[in-house]
Amino acid sequence: MPITLPQNLPAFGVLRNEGVMVMAQDLASHQDIRPIRIGLLNLMPKKIQTETQFARLIGATPLQIDFQLIRMTEHETKNTAAEHMAEFYRPFQDVKDEKFDGLIITGAPIEHLPFEEVTYWDELTEVMDWTQTNVHSTFGVCWGGMAMAYHFHGIPKHMLDQKAFGCFRHRNLTPSSPYLRGFSDDFVIPVSRWTEMRADEIAAAGLKILLGSEEVGPCLVEDAGHRALYIFNHFEYDSGTLKEEYDRDVANGTPINVPRNYYPDDDPSRMPQNRWRSHAHLLYGNWVSEIYLTTPFDMAQIGQSSTDLRA
C-alpha cells in the first residue's frame, strides 16, 4: 500500500522515482480503506529534505498512510519558501482538534539553548500534552525526543565536550521489543549532536533503553506510559546528509571534525556509503506496524485508553 501525498509536494516525485509507492490524495480518497494517519511536526530548517526523509521510511510499509505536515503556529522558518509552507503545512493550532494514529516530532538545531529559552517552547509543551489525548503513538527524534523526555520526566540534556558526529556502532539491547523485529545485534547509526541524555538518568525515570552505544550512549528509548519512542540519532538521514553538514561547516570556517566511520578510510574526498538504510526501514516499519495493531479503528477513541488492542 502507498503513502498518500499531495502530487505537487517535492517528496512525491522524489519517492516515486525511487520506487516508493506513493498515491495522490484525490485517488486515495476514493479507496474504501481506513488509512493510518501520521503527522510530521517538522522543526528542522530544511523542511523539504526532512519531510522527504521521513515520508520515504513511512511510505515503505504495506499500509496506506495519510501523511500530514504540521508546523509551529507562530514560528516562521527562514530556510524554506513561504509558498511551500503555506501550501503543504498546517499550523498546530489548526489541527489540535483532530486525532492522529502517529506523530513524529523532529529534531531542531537549537540544542545549545535551555529548553525553556526556545521561542516556541510553550506551544511545543502544548503539543506534547496534546499527544496524550489526540495521538496514539508519538516518535520524538533527536532534540524532539530529548524535549519529550525532559517535559514528561524532567530528564536533563547534557552538553558534550565535542560534537558526536559520524556513524557509530550500536547494540540491540532489547531483542524482544516489537520495535526491533529483524534487527541485527550490532549496526551503525548516523549521529550529529552536541548534547546527550544519560543512561542512569533515563533508567531512573523508569524508561527502557532499546538501543545504545558505548561511544555515544543511549539511542532509542521506550516511554510506554506516554505511548512514545525517543530516538536521539538519525536513522532517517540520507547517504549524504552528514557530508552536507560537514561541507557546510568547512565552508563557513566552523571548527568541525571529519565525521567518524562515515567516509571510506575517513577520507572526505571519497563518497560515503550508506550502512544504516535497512535498519532505518525496519525501525519505522515496525513502529507503523505496532500502530496498526494497537490503534482503535474508530479514531474518536484515540487517547481514551492506552490498552493494547492485541490483548
mmCIF file of C-alpha atoms in Angstrom:
data_model
loop_
_atom_site.group_PDB
_atom_site.id
_atom_site.type_symbol
_atom_site.label_atom_id
_atom_site.label_comp_id
_atom_site.label_asym_id
_atom_site.label_seq_id
_atom_site.Cartn_x
_atom_site.Cartn_y
_atom_site.Cartn_z
ATOM 1 C CA MET A 1 0.000 0.000 0.000
ATOM 2 C CA PRO A 2 1.200 3.548 -0.681
ATOM 3 C CA ILE A 3 1.721 6.699 1.281
ATOM 4 C CA THR A 4 -0.656 9.476 0.215
ATOM 5 C CA LEU A 5 0.948 12.840 -0.535
ATOM 6 C CA PRO A 6 -0.044 15.942 -2.483
ATOM 7 C CA GLN A 7 1.022 15.301 -6.066
ATOM 8 C CA ASN A 8 2.912 18.608 -6.242
ATOM 9 C CA LEU A 9 4.839 18.059 -2.981
ATOM 10 C CA PRO A 10 8.542 17.682 -3.884
ATOM 11 C CA ALA A 11 8.722 14.397 -1.970
ATOM 12 C CA PHE A 12 6.062 12.879 -4.274
ATOM 13 C CA GLY A 13 8.289 12.899 -7.361
ATOM 14 C CA VAL A 14 11.469 12.021 -5.457
ATOM 15 C CA LEU A 15 9.935 8.959 -3.819
ATOM 16 C CA ARG A 16 8.111 7.779 -6.932
ATOM 17 C CA ASN A 17 11.398 7.857 -8.849
ATOM 18 C CA GLU A 18 12.967 5.762 -6.068
ATOM 19 C CA GLY A 19 10.254 3.138 -6.423
ATOM 20 C CA VAL A 20 8.391 4.040 -3.213
ATOM 21 C CA MET A 21 4.624 3.549 -3.581
ATOM 22 C CA VAL A 22 3.020 6.995 -3.491
ATOM 23 C CA MET A 23 -0.570 7.928 -4.239
ATOM 24 C CA ALA A 24 -2.160 11.278 -4.929
ATOM 25 C CA GLN A 25 -4.643 12.379 -2.275
ATOM 26 C CA ASP A 26 -7.549 12.598 -4.734
ATOM 27 C CA LEU A 27 -7.153 8.958 -5.717
ATOM 28 C CA ALA A 28 -6.680 7.786 -2.144
ATOM 29 C CA SER A 29 -9.932 9.442 -1.077
ATOM 30 C CA HIS A 30 -11.875 7.046 -3.350
ATOM 31 C CA GLN A 31 -10.476 3.906 -1.705
ATOM 32 C CA ASP A 32 -12.616 2.219 0.934
ATOM 33 C CA ILE A 33 -9.707 1.872 3.386
ATOM 34 C CA ARG A 34 -9.096 3.349 6.830
ATOM 35 C CA PRO A 35 -5.576 4.778 6.302
ATOM 36 C CA ILE A 36 -3.129 5.188 9.163
ATOM 37 C CA ARG A 37 -2.933 8.923 9.851
ATOM 38 C CA ILE A 38 0.570 10.115 10.741
ATOM 39 C CA GLY A 39 1.607 13.713 11.297
ATOM 40 C CA LEU A 40 5.099 15.184 10.964
ATOM 41 C CA LEU A 41 5.765 18.169 13.211
ATOM 42 C CA ASN A 42 8.740 19.451 11.256
ATOM 43 C CA LEU A 43 11.083 21.630 13.310
ATOM 44 C CA MET A 44 14.108 21.294 11.015
ATOM 45 C CA PRO A 45 15.300 24.259 8.911
ATOM 46 C CA LYS A 46 15.452 22.240 5.670
ATOM 47 C CA LYS A 47 11.792 21.311 5.637
ATOM 48 C CA ILE A 48 11.683 19.691 2.183
ATOM 49 C CA GLN A 49 14.685 17.452 2.846
ATOM 50 C CA THR A 50 13.300 16.350 6.211
ATOM 51 C CA GLU A 51 9.765 15.668 5.015
ATOM 52 C CA THR A 52 11.163 13.558 2.169
ATOM 53 C CA GLN A 53 13.381 11.543 4.520
ATOM 54 C CA PHE A 54 10.515 10.606 6.830
ATOM 55 C CA ALA A 55 7.998 10.068 4.026
ATOM 56 C CA ARG A 56 10.460 7.617 2.444
ATOM 57 C CA LEU A 57 10.563 5.490 5.598
ATOM 58 C CA ILE A 58 6.870 5.735 6.450
ATOM 59 C CA GLY A 59 5.888 5.008 2.852
ATOM 60 C CA ALA A 60 7.814 1.721 2.721
ATOM 61 C CA THR A 61 5.232 -0.168 4.802
ATOM 62 C CA PRO A 62 2.393 -2.321 3.325
ATOM 63 C CA LEU A 63 -0.247 0.027 4.782
ATOM 64 C CA GLN A 64 -1.877 3.123 3.346
ATOM 65 C CA ILE A 65 -0.523 6.159 5.188
ATOM 66 C CA ASP A 66 -2.195 9.558 5.295
ATOM 67 C CA PHE A 67 0.841 11.802 5.876
ATOM 68 C CA GLN A 68 0.127 15.266 7.297
ATOM 69 C CA LEU A 69 2.685 18.081 7.565
ATOM 70 C CA ILE A 70 2.456 20.308 10.651
ATOM 71 C CA ARG A 71 4.377 23.405 11.772
ATOM 72 C CA MET A 72 4.548 25.512 14.891
ATOM 73 C CA THR A 73 1.913 28.220 14.725
ATOM 74 C CA GLU A 74 3.879 31.417 15.345
ATOM 75 C CA HIS A 75 7.398 30.346 14.366
ATOM 76 C CA GLU A 76 8.369 31.362 10.819
ATOM 77 C CA THR A 77 11.037 29.341 9.026
ATOM 78 C CA LYS A 78 13.811 31.215 7.242
ATOM 79 C CA ASN A 79 15.102 28.314 5.162
ATOM 80 C CA THR A 80 12.013 27.112 3.283
ATOM 81 C CA ALA A 81 9.933 29.133 0.853
ATOM 82 C CA ALA A 82 6.828 30.679 2.363
ATOM 83 C CA GLU A 83 4.827 29.362 -0.601
ATOM 84 C CA HIS A 84 5.831 25.775 0.238
ATOM 85 C CA MET A 85 4.873 26.234 3.886
ATOM 86 C CA ALA A 86 1.527 27.820 3.013
ATOM 87 C CA GLU A 87 0.616 25.112 0.509
ATOM 88 C CA PHE A 88 1.648 21.963 2.371
ATOM 89 C CA TYR A 89 1.795 22.732 6.105
ATOM 90 C CA ARG A 90 -0.889 23.459 8.652
ATOM 91 C CA PRO A 91 -0.153 25.207 11.952
ATOM 92 C CA PHE A 92 -0.644 23.141 15.086
ATOM 93 C CA GLN A 93 -3.490 25.369 16.281
ATOM 94 C CA ASP A 94 -5.444 24.345 13.156
ATOM 95 C CA VAL A 95 -5.059 20.593 13.770
ATOM 96 C CA LYS A 96 -5.287 20.321 17.556
ATOM 97 C CA ASP A 97 -8.936 19.240 17.449
ATOM 98 C CA GLU A 98 -8.037 16.307 15.184
ATOM 99 C CA LYS A 99 -6.850 12.773 16.003
ATOM 100 C CA PHE A 100 -3.721 11.052 14.699
ATOM 101 C CA ASP A 101 -2.574 7.449 14.832
ATOM 102 C CA GLY A 102 1.041 8.604 14.930
ATOM 103 C CA LEU A 103 3.071 11.789 15.239
ATOM 104 C CA ILE A 104 6.769 12.385 14.560
ATOM 105 C CA ILE A 105 8.374 15.378 16.283
ATOM 106 C CA THR A 106 11.668 16.113 14.537
ATOM 107 C CA GLY A 107 14.896 17.497 15.877
ATOM 108 C CA ALA A 108 15.908 21.143 15.681
ATOM 109 C CA PRO A 109 19.344 22.849 15.602
ATOM 110 C CA ILE A 110 18.773 24.617 18.932
ATOM 111 C CA GLU A 111 20.270 22.111 21.342
ATOM 112 C CA HIS A 112 22.646 24.710 22.841
ATOM 113 C CA LEU A 113 19.621 26.516 24.313
ATOM 114 C CA PRO A 114 17.891 25.518 27.549
ATOM 115 C CA PHE A 115 14.511 24.095 26.608
ATOM 116 C CA GLU A 116 12.611 26.952 28.223
ATOM 117 C CA GLU A 117 14.519 29.532 26.152
ATOM 118 C CA VAL A 118 13.324 28.116 22.822
ATOM 119 C CA THR A 119 10.948 30.669 21.334
ATOM 120 C CA TYR A 120 8.191 28.137 20.682
ATOM 121 C CA TRP A 121 8.661 26.066 23.856
ATOM 122 C CA ASP A 122 5.269 26.976 25.330
ATOM 123 C CA GLU A 123 3.439 25.795 22.232
ATOM 124 C CA LEU A 124 5.608 22.697 21.981
ATOM 125 C CA THR A 125 4.694 21.718 25.545
ATOM 126 C CA GLU A 126 1.071 22.145 24.479
ATOM 127 C CA VAL A 127 1.753 19.776 21.569
ATOM 128 C CA MET A 128 3.377 17.199 23.829
ATOM 129 C CA ASP A 129 0.461 17.281 26.285
ATOM 130 C CA TRP A 130 -1.972 17.106 23.338
ATOM 131 C CA THR A 131 -0.370 13.850 22.188
ATOM 132 C CA GLN A 132 -1.739 12.168 25.312
ATOM 133 C CA THR A 133 -5.325 12.752 24.229
ATOM 134 C CA ASN A 134 -5.130 13.017 20.441
ATOM 135 C CA VAL A 135 -2.245 10.779 19.264
ATOM 136 C CA HIS A 136 -1.967 7.018 19.643
ATOM 137 C CA SER A 137 1.847 6.824 19.349
ATOM 138 C CA THR A 138 4.471 9.584 19.233
ATOM 139 C CA PHE A 139 8.048 9.351 17.930
ATOM 140 C CA GLY A 140 10.413 12.083 19.150
ATOM 141 C CA VAL A 141 13.597 12.393 17.078
ATOM 142 C CA CYS A 142 16.927 13.820 18.347
ATOM 143 C CA TRP A 143 16.144 17.191 20.007
ATOM 144 C CA GLY A 144 12.437 16.364 19.701
ATOM 145 C CA GLY A 145 12.954 13.160 21.677
ATOM 146 C CA MET A 146 15.051 14.933 24.292
ATOM 147 C CA ALA A 147 12.372 17.616 24.612
ATOM 148 C CA MET A 148 9.719 14.978 25.270
ATOM 149 C CA ALA A 149 11.877 13.135 27.829
ATOM 150 C CA TYR A 150 12.535 16.436 29.605
ATOM 151 C CA HIS A 151 8.914 17.572 29.521
ATOM 152 C CA PHE A 152 7.375 14.326 30.741
ATOM 153 C CA HIS A 153 10.130 13.137 33.093
ATOM 154 C CA GLY A 154 12.473 16.049 33.819
ATOM 155 C CA ILE A 155 15.454 14.205 32.304
ATOM 156 C CA PRO A 156 18.151 16.819 31.571
ATOM 157 C CA LYS A 157 20.238 17.049 28.439
ATOM 158 C CA HIS A 158 23.991 17.481 28.891
ATOM 159 C CA MET A 159 26.378 19.364 26.618
ATOM 160 C CA LEU A 160 29.198 17.301 25.131
ATOM 161 C CA ASP A 161 32.816 18.458 25.079
ATOM 162 C CA GLN A 162 32.838 17.887 21.322
ATOM 163 C CA LYS A 163 30.145 17.099 18.801
ATOM 164 C CA ALA A 164 29.122 13.450 18.424
ATOM 165 C CA PHE A 165 29.427 13.324 14.659
ATOM 166 C CA GLY A 166 29.653 10.325 12.381
ATOM 167 C CA CYS A 167 28.404 6.743 12.113
ATOM 168 C CA PHE A 168 28.683 4.921 15.432
ATOM 169 C CA ARG A 169 28.201 1.269 16.267
ATOM 170 C CA HIS A 170 25.130 0.499 18.375
ATOM 171 C CA ARG A 171 23.864 -2.600 20.147
ATOM 172 C CA ASN A 172 20.406 -4.111 20.242
ATOM 173 C CA LEU A 173 19.723 -4.108 23.995
ATOM 174 C CA THR A 174 16.157 -5.454 23.888
ATOM 175 C CA PRO A 175 15.813 -8.001 21.047
ATOM 176 C CA SER A 176 12.325 -8.986 22.255
ATOM 177 C CA SER A 177 10.940 -5.481 21.630
ATOM 178 C CA PRO A 178 8.372 -5.407 18.802
ATOM 179 C CA TYR A 179 10.052 -2.219 17.585
ATOM 180 C CA LEU A 180 13.279 -4.158 16.932
ATOM 181 C CA ARG A 181 11.922 -7.093 14.945
ATOM 182 C CA GLY A 182 14.547 -8.150 12.411
ATOM 183 C CA PHE A 183 17.320 -6.033 13.958
ATOM 184 C CA SER A 184 20.899 -7.212 13.980
ATOM 185 C CA ASP A 185 22.802 -7.394 17.260
ATOM 186 C CA ASP A 186 25.264 -4.737 16.058
ATOM 187 C CA PHE A 187 24.856 -1.959 13.456
ATOM 188 C CA VAL A 188 25.714 1.688 12.723
ATOM 189 C CA ILE A 189 23.565 4.797 13.032
ATOM 190 C CA PRO A 190 24.364 8.371 11.911
ATOM 191 C CA VAL A 191 24.858 10.728 14.859
ATOM 192 C CA SER A 192 25.009 14.524 14.779
ATOM 193 C CA ARG A 193 24.501 16.293 18.098
ATOM 194 C CA TRP A 194 26.158 18.414 20.772
ATOM 195 C CA THR A 195 24.107 17.020 23.666
ATOM 196 C CA GLU A 196 23.301 13.700 25.273
ATOM 197 C CA MET A 197 20.903 12.099 27.714
ATOM 198 C CA ARG A 198 22.485 9.679 30.153
ATOM 199 C CA ALA A 199 21.564 6.060 30.728
ATOM 200 C CA ASP A 200 21.361 6.249 34.515
ATOM 201 C CA GLU A 201 19.001 9.239 34.430
ATOM 202 C CA ILE A 202 16.818 7.594 31.780
ATOM 203 C CA ALA A 203 16.617 4.388 33.816
ATOM 204 C CA ALA A 204 15.847 6.333 36.997
ATOM 205 C CA ALA A 205 12.813 7.784 35.220
ATOM 206 C CA GLY A 206 11.535 4.253 34.601
ATOM 207 C CA LEU A 207 12.130 4.293 30.840
ATOM 208 C CA LYS A 208 13.532 1.410 28.803
ATOM 209 C CA ILE A 209 16.630 1.833 26.613
ATOM 210 C CA LEU A 210 16.232 -0.284 23.465
ATOM 211 C CA LEU A 211 19.351 0.725 21.501
ATOM 212 C CA GLY A 212 22.629 2.080 22.812
ATOM 213 C CA SER A 213 26.283 2.704 22.037
ATOM 214 C CA GLU A 214 29.383 2.503 24.200
ATOM 215 C CA GLU A 215 30.699 5.608 22.421
ATOM 216 C CA VAL A 216 27.662 7.885 22.199
ATOM 217 C CA GLY A 217 25.308 6.485 24.821
ATOM 218 C CA PRO A 218 21.558 5.744 24.680
ATOM 219 C CA CYS A 219 19.890 5.940 21.299
ATOM 220 C CA LEU A 220 16.331 4.575 21.317
ATOM 221 C CA VAL A 221 14.164 4.825 24.430
ATOM 222 C CA GLU A 222 10.653 3.499 25.003
ATOM 223 C CA ASP A 223 8.249 5.510 27.152
ATOM 224 C CA ALA A 224 5.331 3.086 27.388
ATOM 225 C CA GLY A 225 3.427 5.282 29.838
ATOM 226 C CA HIS A 226 3.206 8.060 27.253
ATOM 227 C CA ARG A 227 2.894 5.748 24.212
ATOM 228 C CA ALA A 228 6.133 7.205 22.863
ATOM 229 C CA LEU A 229 9.565 6.393 21.486
ATOM 230 C CA TYR A 230 12.532 8.754 21.712
ATOM 231 C CA ILE A 231 15.483 8.361 19.349
ATOM 232 C CA PHE A 232 18.495 10.631 19.770
ATOM 233 C CA ASN A 233 20.251 9.727 16.500
ATOM 234 C CA HIS A 234 19.333 9.846 12.818
ATOM 235 C CA PHE A 235 18.250 6.677 11.052
ATOM 236 C CA GLU A 236 16.289 8.898 8.656
ATOM 237 C CA TYR A 237 19.397 10.587 7.233
ATOM 238 C CA ASP A 238 20.174 10.285 3.536
ATOM 239 C CA SER A 239 23.542 8.907 2.453
ATOM 240 C CA GLY A 240 24.908 12.424 2.006
ATOM 241 C CA THR A 241 23.355 14.270 4.953
ATOM 242 C CA LEU A 242 26.443 14.119 7.192
ATOM 243 C CA LYS A 243 28.564 15.170 4.212
ATOM 244 C CA GLU A 244 26.333 18.201 3.667
ATOM 245 C CA GLU A 245 26.704 19.183 7.329
ATOM 246 C CA TYR A 246 30.479 18.714 7.215
ATOM 247 C CA ASP A 247 30.897 20.629 3.923
ATOM 248 C CA ARG A 248 28.713 23.459 5.239
ATOM 249 C CA ASP A 249 30.800 23.883 8.385
ATOM 250 C CA VAL A 250 34.074 23.707 6.452
ATOM 251 C CA ALA A 251 32.814 26.350 4.008
ATOM 252 C CA ASN A 252 31.713 28.594 6.902
ATOM 253 C CA GLY A 253 35.008 28.175 8.756
ATOM 254 C CA THR A 254 33.232 26.478 11.674
ATOM 255 C CA PRO A 255 35.521 24.092 13.575
ATOM 256 C CA ILE A 256 34.340 20.550 12.821
ATOM 257 C CA ASN A 257 35.895 17.103 12.884
ATOM 258 C CA VAL A 258 35.593 14.739 9.940
ATOM 259 C CA PRO A 259 32.533 12.568 10.717
ATOM 260 C CA ARG A 260 33.837 9.322 12.195
ATOM 261 C CA ASN A 261 33.414 5.997 10.405
ATOM 262 C CA TYR A 262 31.454 7.688 7.606
ATOM 263 C CA TYR A 263 33.779 8.158 4.653
ATOM 264 C CA PRO A 264 35.792 5.141 3.457
ATOM 265 C CA ASP A 265 39.075 5.305 5.416
ATOM 266 C CA ASP A 266 37.751 8.568 6.967
ATOM 267 C CA ASP A 267 38.752 10.326 3.737
ATOM 268 C CA PRO A 268 36.335 13.222 2.940
ATOM 269 C CA SER A 269 37.369 13.136 -0.718
ATOM 270 C CA ARG A 270 35.687 9.734 -1.092
ATOM 271 C CA MET A 271 31.968 9.088 -1.438
ATOM 272 C CA PRO A 272 30.305 7.883 1.794
ATOM 273 C CA GLN A 273 28.386 4.612 1.777
ATOM 274 C CA ASN A 274 25.009 4.098 3.419
ATOM 275 C CA ARG A 275 25.264 1.337 6.059
ATOM 276 C CA TRP A 276 22.077 2.079 8.026
ATOM 277 C CA ARG A 277 19.275 2.156 5.435
ATOM 278 C CA SER A 278 17.916 -1.351 6.091
ATOM 279 C CA HIS A 279 17.672 -0.815 9.846
ATOM 280 C CA ALA A 280 16.021 2.565 9.289
ATOM 281 C CA HIS A 281 13.260 0.885 7.304
ATOM 282 C CA LEU A 282 12.963 -1.853 9.913
ATOM 283 C CA LEU A 283 12.526 0.568 12.801
ATOM 284 C CA TYR A 284 9.960 2.838 11.195
ATOM 285 C CA GLY A 285 8.176 -0.111 9.589
ATOM 286 C CA ASN A 286 7.935 -1.790 12.984
ATOM 287 C CA TRP A 287 6.603 1.423 14.526
ATOM 288 C CA VAL A 288 3.900 1.742 11.872
ATOM 289 C CA SER A 289 3.021 -1.951 12.294
ATOM 290 C CA GLU A 290 2.626 -1.506 16.039
ATOM 291 C CA ILE A 291 0.365 1.481 15.422
ATOM 292 C CA TYR A 292 -1.745 -0.583 13.028
ATOM 293 C CA LEU A 293 -2.029 -3.460 15.513
ATOM 294 C CA THR A 294 -2.961 -1.320 18.519
ATOM 295 C CA THR A 295 -4.732 1.845 17.352
ATOM 296 C CA PRO A 296 -8.551 1.982 17.567
ATOM 297 C CA PHE A 297 -10.433 1.630 14.301
ATOM 298 C CA ASP A 298 -12.682 4.458 15.469
ATOM 299 C CA MET A 299 -10.294 7.404 15.601
ATOM 300 C CA ALA A 300 -12.529 9.164 18.113
ATOM 301 C CA GLN A 301 -11.300 6.616 20.690
ATOM 302 C CA ILE A 302 -7.636 7.561 20.252
ATOM 303 C CA GLY A 303 -6.200 8.849 23.518
ATOM 304 C CA GLN A 304 -9.034 7.496 25.640
ATOM 305 C CA SER A 305 -7.087 4.421 26.766
ATOM 306 C CA SER A 306 -3.584 3.030 26.441
ATOM 307 C CA THR A 307 -4.946 -0.527 26.281
ATOM 308 C CA ASP A 308 -3.089 -2.750 23.825
ATOM 309 C CA LEU A 309 -5.789 -3.775 21.371
ATOM 310 C CA ARG A 310 -3.936 -7.022 20.604
ATOM 311 C CA ALA A 311 -4.587 -8.322 24.134
#
